[in-house]
mmCIF file of C-alpha atoms in Angstrom:
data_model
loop_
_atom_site.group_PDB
_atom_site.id
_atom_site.type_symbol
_atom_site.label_atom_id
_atom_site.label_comp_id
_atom_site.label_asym_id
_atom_site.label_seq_id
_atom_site.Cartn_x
_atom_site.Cartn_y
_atom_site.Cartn_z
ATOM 1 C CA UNK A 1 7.349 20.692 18.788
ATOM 2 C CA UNK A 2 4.339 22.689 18.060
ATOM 3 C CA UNK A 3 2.882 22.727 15.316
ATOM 4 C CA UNK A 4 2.891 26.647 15.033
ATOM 5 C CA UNK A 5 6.397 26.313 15.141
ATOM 6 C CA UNK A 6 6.661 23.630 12.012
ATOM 7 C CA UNK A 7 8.012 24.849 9.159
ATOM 8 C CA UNK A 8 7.412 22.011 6.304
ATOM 9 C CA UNK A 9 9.299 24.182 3.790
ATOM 10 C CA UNK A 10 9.256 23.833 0.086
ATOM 11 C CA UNK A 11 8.593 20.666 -1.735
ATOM 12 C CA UNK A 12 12.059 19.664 -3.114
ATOM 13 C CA UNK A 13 13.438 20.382 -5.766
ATOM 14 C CA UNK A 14 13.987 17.095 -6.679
ATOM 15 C CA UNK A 15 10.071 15.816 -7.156
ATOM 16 C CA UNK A 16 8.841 17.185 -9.743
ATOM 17 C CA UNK A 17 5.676 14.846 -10.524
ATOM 18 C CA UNK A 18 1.871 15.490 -10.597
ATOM 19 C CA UNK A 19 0.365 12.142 -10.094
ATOM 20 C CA UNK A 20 1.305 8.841 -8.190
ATOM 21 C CA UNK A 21 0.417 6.324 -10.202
ATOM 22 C CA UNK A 22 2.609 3.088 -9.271
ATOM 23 C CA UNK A 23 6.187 2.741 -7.410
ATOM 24 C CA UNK A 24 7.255 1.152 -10.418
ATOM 25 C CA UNK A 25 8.190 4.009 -12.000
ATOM 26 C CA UNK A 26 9.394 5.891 -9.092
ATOM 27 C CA UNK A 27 13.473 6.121 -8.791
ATOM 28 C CA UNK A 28 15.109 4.929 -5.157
ATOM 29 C CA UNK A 29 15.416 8.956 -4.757
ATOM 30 C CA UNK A 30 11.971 10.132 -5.538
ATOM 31 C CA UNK A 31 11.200 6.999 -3.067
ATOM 32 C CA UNK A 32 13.444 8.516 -0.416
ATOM 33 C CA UNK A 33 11.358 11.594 -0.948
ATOM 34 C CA UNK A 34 8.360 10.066 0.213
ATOM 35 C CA UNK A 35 9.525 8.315 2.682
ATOM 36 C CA UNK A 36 11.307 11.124 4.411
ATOM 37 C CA UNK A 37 8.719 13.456 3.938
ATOM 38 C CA UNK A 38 6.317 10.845 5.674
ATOM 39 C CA UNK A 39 8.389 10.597 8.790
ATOM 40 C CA UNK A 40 8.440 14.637 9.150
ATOM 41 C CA UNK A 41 5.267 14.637 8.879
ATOM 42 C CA UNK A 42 4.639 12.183 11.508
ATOM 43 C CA UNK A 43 6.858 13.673 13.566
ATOM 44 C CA UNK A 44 4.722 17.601 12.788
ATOM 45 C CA UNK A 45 1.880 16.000 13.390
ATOM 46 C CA UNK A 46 2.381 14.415 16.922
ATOM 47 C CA UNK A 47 2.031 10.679 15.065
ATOM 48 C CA UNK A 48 -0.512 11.931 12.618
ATOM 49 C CA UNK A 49 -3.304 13.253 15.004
ATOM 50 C CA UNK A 50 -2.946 17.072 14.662
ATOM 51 C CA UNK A 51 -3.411 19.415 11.671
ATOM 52 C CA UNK A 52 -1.357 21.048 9.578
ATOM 53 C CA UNK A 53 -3.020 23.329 6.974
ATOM 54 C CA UNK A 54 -0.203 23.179 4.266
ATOM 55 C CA UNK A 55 -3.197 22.265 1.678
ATOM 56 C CA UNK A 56 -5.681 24.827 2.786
ATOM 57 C CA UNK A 57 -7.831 26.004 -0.156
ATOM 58 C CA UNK A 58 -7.224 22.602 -2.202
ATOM 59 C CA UNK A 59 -9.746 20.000 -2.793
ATOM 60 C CA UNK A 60 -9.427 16.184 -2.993
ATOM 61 C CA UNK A 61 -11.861 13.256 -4.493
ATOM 62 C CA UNK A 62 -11.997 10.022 -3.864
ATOM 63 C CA UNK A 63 -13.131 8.107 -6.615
ATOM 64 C CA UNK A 64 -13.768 4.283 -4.861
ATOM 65 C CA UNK A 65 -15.025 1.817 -7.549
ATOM 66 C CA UNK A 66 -14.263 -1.241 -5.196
ATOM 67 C CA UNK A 67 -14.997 -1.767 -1.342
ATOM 68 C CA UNK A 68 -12.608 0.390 1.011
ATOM 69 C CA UNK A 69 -12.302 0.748 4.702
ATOM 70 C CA UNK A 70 -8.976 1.637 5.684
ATOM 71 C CA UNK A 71 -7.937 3.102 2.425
ATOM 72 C CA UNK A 72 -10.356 5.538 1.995
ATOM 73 C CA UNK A 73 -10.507 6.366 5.185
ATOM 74 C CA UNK A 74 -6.754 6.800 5.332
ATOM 75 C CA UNK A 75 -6.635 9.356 2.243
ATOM 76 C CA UNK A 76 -9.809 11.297 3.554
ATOM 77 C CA UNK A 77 -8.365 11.714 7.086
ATOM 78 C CA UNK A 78 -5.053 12.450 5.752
ATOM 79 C CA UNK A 79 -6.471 15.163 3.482
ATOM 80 C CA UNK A 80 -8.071 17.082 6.153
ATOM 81 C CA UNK A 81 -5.193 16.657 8.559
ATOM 82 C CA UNK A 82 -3.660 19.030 6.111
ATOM 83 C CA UNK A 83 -6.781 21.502 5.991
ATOM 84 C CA UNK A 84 -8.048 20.251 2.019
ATOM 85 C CA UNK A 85 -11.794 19.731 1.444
ATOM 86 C CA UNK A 86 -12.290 16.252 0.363
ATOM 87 C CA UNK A 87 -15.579 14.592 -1.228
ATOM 88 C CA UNK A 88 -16.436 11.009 -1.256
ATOM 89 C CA UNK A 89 -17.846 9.837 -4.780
ATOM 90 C CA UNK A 90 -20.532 6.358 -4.426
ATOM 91 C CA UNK A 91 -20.777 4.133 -7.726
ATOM 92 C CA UNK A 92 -24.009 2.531 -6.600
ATOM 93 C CA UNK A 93 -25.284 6.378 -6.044
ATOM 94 C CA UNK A 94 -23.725 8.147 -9.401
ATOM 95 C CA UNK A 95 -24.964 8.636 -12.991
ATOM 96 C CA UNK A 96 -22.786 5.372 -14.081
ATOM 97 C CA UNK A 97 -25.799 3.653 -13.053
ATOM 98 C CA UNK A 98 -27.515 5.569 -15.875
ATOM 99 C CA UNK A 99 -25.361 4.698 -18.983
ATOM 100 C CA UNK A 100 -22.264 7.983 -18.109
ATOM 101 C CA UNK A 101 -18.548 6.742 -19.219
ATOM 102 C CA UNK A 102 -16.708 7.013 -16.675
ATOM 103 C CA UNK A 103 -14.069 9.199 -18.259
ATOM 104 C CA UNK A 104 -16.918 11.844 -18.141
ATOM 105 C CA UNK A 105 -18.049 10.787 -14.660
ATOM 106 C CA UNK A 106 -14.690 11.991 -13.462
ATOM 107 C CA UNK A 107 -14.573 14.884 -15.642
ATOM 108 C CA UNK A 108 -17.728 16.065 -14.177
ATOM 109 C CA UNK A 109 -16.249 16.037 -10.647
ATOM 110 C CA UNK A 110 -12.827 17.610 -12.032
ATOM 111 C CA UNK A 111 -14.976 20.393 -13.251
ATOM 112 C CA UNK A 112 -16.009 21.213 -9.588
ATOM 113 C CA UNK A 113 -12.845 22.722 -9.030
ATOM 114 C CA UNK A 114 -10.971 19.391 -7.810
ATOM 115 C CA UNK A 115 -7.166 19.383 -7.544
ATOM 116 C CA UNK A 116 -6.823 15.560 -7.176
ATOM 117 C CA UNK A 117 -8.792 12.751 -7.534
ATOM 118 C CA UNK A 118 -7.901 9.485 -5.703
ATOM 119 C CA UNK A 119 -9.242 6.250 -7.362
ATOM 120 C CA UNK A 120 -9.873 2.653 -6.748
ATOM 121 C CA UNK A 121 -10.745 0.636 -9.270
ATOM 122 C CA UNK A 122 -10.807 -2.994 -10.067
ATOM 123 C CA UNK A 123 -9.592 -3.196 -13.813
ATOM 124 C CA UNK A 124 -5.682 -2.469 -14.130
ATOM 125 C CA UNK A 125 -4.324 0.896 -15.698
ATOM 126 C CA UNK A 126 -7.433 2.693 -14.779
ATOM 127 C CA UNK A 127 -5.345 5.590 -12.649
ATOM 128 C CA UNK A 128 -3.570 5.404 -15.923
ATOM 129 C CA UNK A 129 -6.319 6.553 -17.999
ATOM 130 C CA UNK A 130 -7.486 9.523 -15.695
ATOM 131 C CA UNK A 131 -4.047 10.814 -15.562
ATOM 132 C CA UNK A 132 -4.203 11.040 -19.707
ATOM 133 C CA UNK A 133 -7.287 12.389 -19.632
ATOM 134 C CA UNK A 134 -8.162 14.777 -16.803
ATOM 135 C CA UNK A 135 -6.027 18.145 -15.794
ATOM 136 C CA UNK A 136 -5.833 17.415 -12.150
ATOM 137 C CA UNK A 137 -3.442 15.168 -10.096
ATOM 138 C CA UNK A 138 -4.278 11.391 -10.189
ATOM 139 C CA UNK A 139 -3.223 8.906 -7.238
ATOM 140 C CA UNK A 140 -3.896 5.768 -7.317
ATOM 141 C CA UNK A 141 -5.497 3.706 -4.534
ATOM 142 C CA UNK A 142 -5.482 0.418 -6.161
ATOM 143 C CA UNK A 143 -5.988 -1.246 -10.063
ATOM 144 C CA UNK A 144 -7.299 -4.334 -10.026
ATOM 145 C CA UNK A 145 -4.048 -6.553 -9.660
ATOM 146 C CA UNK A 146 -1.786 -3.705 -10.880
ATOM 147 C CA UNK A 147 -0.442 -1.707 -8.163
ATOM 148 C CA UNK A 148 -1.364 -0.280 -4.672
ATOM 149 C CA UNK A 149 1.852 2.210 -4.489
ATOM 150 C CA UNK A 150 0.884 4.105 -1.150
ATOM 151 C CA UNK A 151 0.226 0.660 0.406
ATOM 152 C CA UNK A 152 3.341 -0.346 -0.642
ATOM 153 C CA UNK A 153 5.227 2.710 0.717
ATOM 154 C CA UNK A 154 3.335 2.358 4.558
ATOM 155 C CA UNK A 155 4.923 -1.224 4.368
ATOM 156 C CA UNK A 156 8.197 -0.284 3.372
ATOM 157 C CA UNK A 157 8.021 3.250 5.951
ATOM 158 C CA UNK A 158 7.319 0.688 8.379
ATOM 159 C CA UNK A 159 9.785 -1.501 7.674
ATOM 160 C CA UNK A 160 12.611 1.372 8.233
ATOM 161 C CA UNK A 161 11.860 2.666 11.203
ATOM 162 C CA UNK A 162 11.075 -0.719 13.084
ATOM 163 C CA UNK A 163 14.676 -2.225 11.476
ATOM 164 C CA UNK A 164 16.121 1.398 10.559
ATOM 165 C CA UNK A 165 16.904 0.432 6.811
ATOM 166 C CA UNK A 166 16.020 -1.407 3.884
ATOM 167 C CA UNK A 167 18.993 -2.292 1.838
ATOM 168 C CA UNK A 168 20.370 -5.596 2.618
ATOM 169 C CA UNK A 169 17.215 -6.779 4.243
ATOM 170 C CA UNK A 170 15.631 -10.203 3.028
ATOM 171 C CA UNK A 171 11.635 -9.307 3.087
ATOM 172 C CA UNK A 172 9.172 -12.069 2.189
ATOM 173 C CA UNK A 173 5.707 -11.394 0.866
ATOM 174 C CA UNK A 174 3.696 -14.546 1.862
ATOM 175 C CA UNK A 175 0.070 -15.635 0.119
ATOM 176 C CA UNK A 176 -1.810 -14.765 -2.511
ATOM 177 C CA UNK A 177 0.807 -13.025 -4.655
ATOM 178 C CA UNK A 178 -1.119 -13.741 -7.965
ATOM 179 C CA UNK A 179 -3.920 -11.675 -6.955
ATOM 180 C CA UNK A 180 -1.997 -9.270 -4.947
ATOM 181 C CA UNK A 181 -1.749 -5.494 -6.311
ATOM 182 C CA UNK A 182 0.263 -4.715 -2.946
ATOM 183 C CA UNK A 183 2.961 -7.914 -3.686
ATOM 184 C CA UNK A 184 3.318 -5.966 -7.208
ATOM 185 C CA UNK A 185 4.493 -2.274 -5.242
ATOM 186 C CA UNK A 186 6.527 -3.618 -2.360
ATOM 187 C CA UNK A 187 8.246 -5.305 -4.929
ATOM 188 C CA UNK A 188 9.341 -2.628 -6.914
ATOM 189 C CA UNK A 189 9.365 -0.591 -4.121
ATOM 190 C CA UNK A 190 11.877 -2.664 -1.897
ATOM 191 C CA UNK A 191 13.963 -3.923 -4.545
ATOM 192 C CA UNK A 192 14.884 -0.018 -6.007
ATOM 193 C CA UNK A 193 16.062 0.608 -2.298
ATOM 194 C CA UNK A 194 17.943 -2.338 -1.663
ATOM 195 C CA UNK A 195 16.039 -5.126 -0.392
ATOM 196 C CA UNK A 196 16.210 -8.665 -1.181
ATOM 197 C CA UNK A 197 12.575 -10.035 -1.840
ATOM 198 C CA UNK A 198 11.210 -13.025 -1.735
ATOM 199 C CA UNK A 199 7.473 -14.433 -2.787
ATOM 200 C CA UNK A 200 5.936 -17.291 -1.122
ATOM 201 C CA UNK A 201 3.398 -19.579 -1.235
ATOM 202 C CA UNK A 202 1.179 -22.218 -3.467
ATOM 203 C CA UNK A 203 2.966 -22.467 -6.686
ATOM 204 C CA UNK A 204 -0.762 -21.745 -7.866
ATOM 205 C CA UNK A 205 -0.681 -18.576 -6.656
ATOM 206 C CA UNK A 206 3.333 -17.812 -6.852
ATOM 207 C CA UNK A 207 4.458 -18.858 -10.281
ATOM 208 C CA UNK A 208 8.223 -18.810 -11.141
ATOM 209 C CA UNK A 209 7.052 -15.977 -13.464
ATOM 210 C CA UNK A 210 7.822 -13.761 -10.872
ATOM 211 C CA UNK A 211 11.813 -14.223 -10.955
ATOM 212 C CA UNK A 212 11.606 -12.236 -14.065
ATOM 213 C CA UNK A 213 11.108 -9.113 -11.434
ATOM 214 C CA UNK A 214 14.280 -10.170 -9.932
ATOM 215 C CA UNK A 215 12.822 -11.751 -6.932
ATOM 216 C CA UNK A 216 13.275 -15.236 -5.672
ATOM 217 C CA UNK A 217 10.274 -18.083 -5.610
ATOM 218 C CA UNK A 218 9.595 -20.261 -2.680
ATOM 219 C CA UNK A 219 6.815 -22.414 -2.247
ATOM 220 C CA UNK A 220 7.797 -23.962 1.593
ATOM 221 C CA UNK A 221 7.798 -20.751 4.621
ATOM 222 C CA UNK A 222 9.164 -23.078 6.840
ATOM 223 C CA UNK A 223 12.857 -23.267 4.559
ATOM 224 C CA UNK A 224 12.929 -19.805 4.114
ATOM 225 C CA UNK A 225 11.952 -18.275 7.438
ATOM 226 C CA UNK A 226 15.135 -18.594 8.809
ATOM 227 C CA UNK A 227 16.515 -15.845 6.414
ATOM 228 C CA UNK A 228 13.676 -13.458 7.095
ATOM 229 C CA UNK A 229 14.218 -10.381 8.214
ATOM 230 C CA UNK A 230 10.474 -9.098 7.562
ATOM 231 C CA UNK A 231 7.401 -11.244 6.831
ATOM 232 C CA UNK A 232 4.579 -9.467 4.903
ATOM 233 C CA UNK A 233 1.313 -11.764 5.186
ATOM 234 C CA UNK A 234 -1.206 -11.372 2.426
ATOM 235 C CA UNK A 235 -4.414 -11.770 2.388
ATOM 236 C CA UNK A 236 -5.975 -14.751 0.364
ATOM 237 C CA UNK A 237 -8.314 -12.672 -2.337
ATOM 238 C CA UNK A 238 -11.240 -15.294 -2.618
ATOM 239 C CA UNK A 239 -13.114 -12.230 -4.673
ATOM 240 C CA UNK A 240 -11.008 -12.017 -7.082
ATOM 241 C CA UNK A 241 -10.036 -15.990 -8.081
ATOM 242 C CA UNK A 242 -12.756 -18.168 -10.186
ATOM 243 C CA UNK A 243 -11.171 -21.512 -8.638
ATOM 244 C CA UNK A 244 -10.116 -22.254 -5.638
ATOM 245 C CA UNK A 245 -6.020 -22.271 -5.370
ATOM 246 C CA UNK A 246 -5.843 -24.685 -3.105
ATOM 247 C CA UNK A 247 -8.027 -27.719 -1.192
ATOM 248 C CA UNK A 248 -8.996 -26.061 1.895
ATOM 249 C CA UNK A 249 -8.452 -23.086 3.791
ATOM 250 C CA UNK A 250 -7.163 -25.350 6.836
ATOM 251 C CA UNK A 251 -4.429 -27.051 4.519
ATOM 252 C CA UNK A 252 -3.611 -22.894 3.418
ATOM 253 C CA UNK A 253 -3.168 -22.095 7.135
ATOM 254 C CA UNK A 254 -0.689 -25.525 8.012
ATOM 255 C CA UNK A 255 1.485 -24.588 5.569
ATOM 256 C CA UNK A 256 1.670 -20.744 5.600
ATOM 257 C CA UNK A 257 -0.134 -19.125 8.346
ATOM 258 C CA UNK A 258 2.146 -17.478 11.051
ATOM 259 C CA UNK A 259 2.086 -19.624 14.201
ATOM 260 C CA UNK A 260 3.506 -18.861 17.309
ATOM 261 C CA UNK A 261 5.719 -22.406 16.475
ATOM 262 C CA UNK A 262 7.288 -20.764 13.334
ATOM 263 C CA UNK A 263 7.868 -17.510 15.459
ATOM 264 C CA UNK A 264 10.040 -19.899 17.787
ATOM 265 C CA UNK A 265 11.820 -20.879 14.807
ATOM 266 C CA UNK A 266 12.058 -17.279 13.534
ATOM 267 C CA UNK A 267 15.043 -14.900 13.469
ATOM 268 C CA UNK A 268 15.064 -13.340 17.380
ATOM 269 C CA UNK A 269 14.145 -9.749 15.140
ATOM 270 C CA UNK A 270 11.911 -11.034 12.935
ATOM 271 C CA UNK A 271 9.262 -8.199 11.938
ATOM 272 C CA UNK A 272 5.458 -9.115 11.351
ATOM 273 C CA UNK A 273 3.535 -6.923 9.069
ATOM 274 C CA UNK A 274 0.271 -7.112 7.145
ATOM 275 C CA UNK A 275 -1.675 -4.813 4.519
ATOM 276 C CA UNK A 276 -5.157 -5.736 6.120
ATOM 277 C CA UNK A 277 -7.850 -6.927 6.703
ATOM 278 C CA UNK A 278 -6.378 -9.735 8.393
ATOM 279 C CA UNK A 279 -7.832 -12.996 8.778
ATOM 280 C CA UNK A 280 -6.857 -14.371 11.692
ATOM 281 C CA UNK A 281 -6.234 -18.146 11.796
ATOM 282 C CA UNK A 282 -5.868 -18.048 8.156
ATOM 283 C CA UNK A 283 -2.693 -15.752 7.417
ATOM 284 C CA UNK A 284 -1.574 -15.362 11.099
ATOM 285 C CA UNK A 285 -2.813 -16.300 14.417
ATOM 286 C CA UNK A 286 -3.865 -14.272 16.896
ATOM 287 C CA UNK A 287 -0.964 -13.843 19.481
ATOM 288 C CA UNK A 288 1.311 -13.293 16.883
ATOM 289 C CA UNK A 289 -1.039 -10.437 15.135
ATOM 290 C CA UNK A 290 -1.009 -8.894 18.787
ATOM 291 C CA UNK A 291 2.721 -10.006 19.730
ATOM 292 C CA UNK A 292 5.237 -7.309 20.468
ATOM 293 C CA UNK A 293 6.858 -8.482 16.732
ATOM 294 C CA UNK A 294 3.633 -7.422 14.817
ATOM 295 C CA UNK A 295 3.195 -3.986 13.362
ATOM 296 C CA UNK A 296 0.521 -3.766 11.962
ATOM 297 C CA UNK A 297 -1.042 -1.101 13.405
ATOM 298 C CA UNK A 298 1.805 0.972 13.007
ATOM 299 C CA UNK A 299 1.207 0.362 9.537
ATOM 300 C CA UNK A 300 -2.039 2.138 9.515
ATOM 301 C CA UNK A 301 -0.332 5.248 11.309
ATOM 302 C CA UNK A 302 1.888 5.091 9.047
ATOM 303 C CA UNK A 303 -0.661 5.251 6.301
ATOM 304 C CA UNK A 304 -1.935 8.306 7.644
ATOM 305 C CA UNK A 305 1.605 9.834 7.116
ATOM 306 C CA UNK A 306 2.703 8.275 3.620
ATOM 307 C CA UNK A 307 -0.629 9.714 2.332
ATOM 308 C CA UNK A 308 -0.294 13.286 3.689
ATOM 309 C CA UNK A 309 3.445 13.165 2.276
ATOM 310 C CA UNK A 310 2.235 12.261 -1.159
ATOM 311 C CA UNK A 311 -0.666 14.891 -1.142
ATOM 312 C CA UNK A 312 1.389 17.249 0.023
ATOM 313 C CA UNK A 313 4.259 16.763 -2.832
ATOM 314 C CA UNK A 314 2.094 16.404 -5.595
ATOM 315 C CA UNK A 315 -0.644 19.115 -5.009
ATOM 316 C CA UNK A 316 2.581 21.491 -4.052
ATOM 317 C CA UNK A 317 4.515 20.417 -6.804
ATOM 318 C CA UNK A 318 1.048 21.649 -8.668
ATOM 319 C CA UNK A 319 0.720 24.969 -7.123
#
């Protein structure tokens, strides 16, 4: 399929919204959306490499308050795979440094003709905020401990086309759910299409608070592993705790890191995903990162697409 020959077609009928601001929000169809319009997308781009100028004309910004790699790179790439102009905005370089809000800050940049801003920021409800108070499109790309939706809908994209659904799959989210704005959207996320979730780890950093989402609280990987269908390894956030969770990092990787021993003892299936960055030795060992169950860099393809799919429906949905 070439991509002359693509024809992407309207946005449907069905999304109607102008910002992404969380998946908590989202219904299992406007999810479906997403997630369908990722994989043609994929597919139209020859697994995200070519370009498709659907967005020709518009322009993006991404507003990063907190250290990015692959996020920032993902949106920026993803942007320009479907021909929009897209400017990178610097904290440590901008007039915040010299006493400017940052609701003005970002309606400054808005008044440069910008269709959508996409921000990071570390205090919760700040993508909240800009969608109240600027005219363009808002997506977020992480609050503080809030939400990360579009990381949460590459996990969950990946998730259905390595194991070709969701509903009736038993997905555990390993780590530092406490601190974990991704935990927060592949919970809502997986649970609205089906999924039965499960959080695991130190019961300092997986209260049984969380059942009140619906999901189940385990403490010990090695009872529920069996069960698993998917395994979703977070990342221990050292940044963002002011005392340590646990005794030692060692002790952390004993009880919860994925070995090959607990793939042995794994369901034959069992899929291996993680957000990134990984720590190896800490969350997961290195043959099982780079094991033929691991997906994780089919997450960050799959990044690419999620990201184009939401640009694409909201700044349509705009036009």
């Amino acid at each position: 399929m070439s991509i002359e020959t693509v024809d992407i077609g309207a946005v449907p009928a069905s999304w109607t919204r102008r910002h992404l601001l969380d998946l908590e929000s989202l219904s299992s169809e406007e999810l479906n959306v997403i997630l369908d319009t990722a994989a043609m997308f994929k597919e139209a781009t020859a697994n995200c490499s070519q370009k498709i100028p659907v967005l020709a004309g518009r322009t993006c910004a991404n507003l990063f308050f907190e250290n990015s790699t692959r996020t920032r790179t993902s949106f920026s790439l993803a942007a320009r795979r479907l021909g929009a102009d897209i400017i990178d905005f610097s904290a440590s370089n901008s007039s915040l440094s010299k006493g400017e809000t940052f609701i003005d800050t970002a309606k400054n940049i808005e008044a440069m003709g910008i269709d959508a801003v996409i921000v990071r920021h570390r205090t919760p409800g700040t993508a909240q905020l800009l969608a109240q108070n600027l005219n363009c499109s808002v997506l977020s790309a992480g609050d503080g401990a809030h939400e990360h939706p579009t990381q949460g809908l590459l996990d969950i994209l990946t998730i259905r086309e390595r194991l070709g659904r969701i509903e009736g799959l038993t997905v555990a989210l390993v780590g530092d759910i406490a601190h974990s704005r991704t935990a927060r959207s592949n919970i809502w996320g997986l649970k609205k299409l089906g999924a039965h979730v499960i959080v695991c780890g130190p019961s300092t950093l997986v209260s049984k608070r969380w059942e009140e989402l619906g999901v189940e609280v385990a403490h010990n990987l090695d009872e529920i592993l069996p069960r698993c269908d998917v395994l979703n390894l977070l990342r221990i956030q050292f940044e963002r705790q002011a005392t340590r969770p646990f005794p030692s990092v060692r002790e952390y990787a004993l009880l919860y890191a994925m070995t090959r021993e607990r793939l042995e003892r794994a369901r034959e299936d069992i899929l291996i995903i993680a957000p990134g960055p990984i720590n190896r030795g800490v969350e997961i060992t290195t043959d099982v990162a780079d094991g033929s169950h691991s997906a994780i860099l089919e997450q960050v393809t799959n990044g690419l697409a999620v990201r184009m799919a939401v640009l694409w429906l909201i700044l349509g949905a705009t036009r």
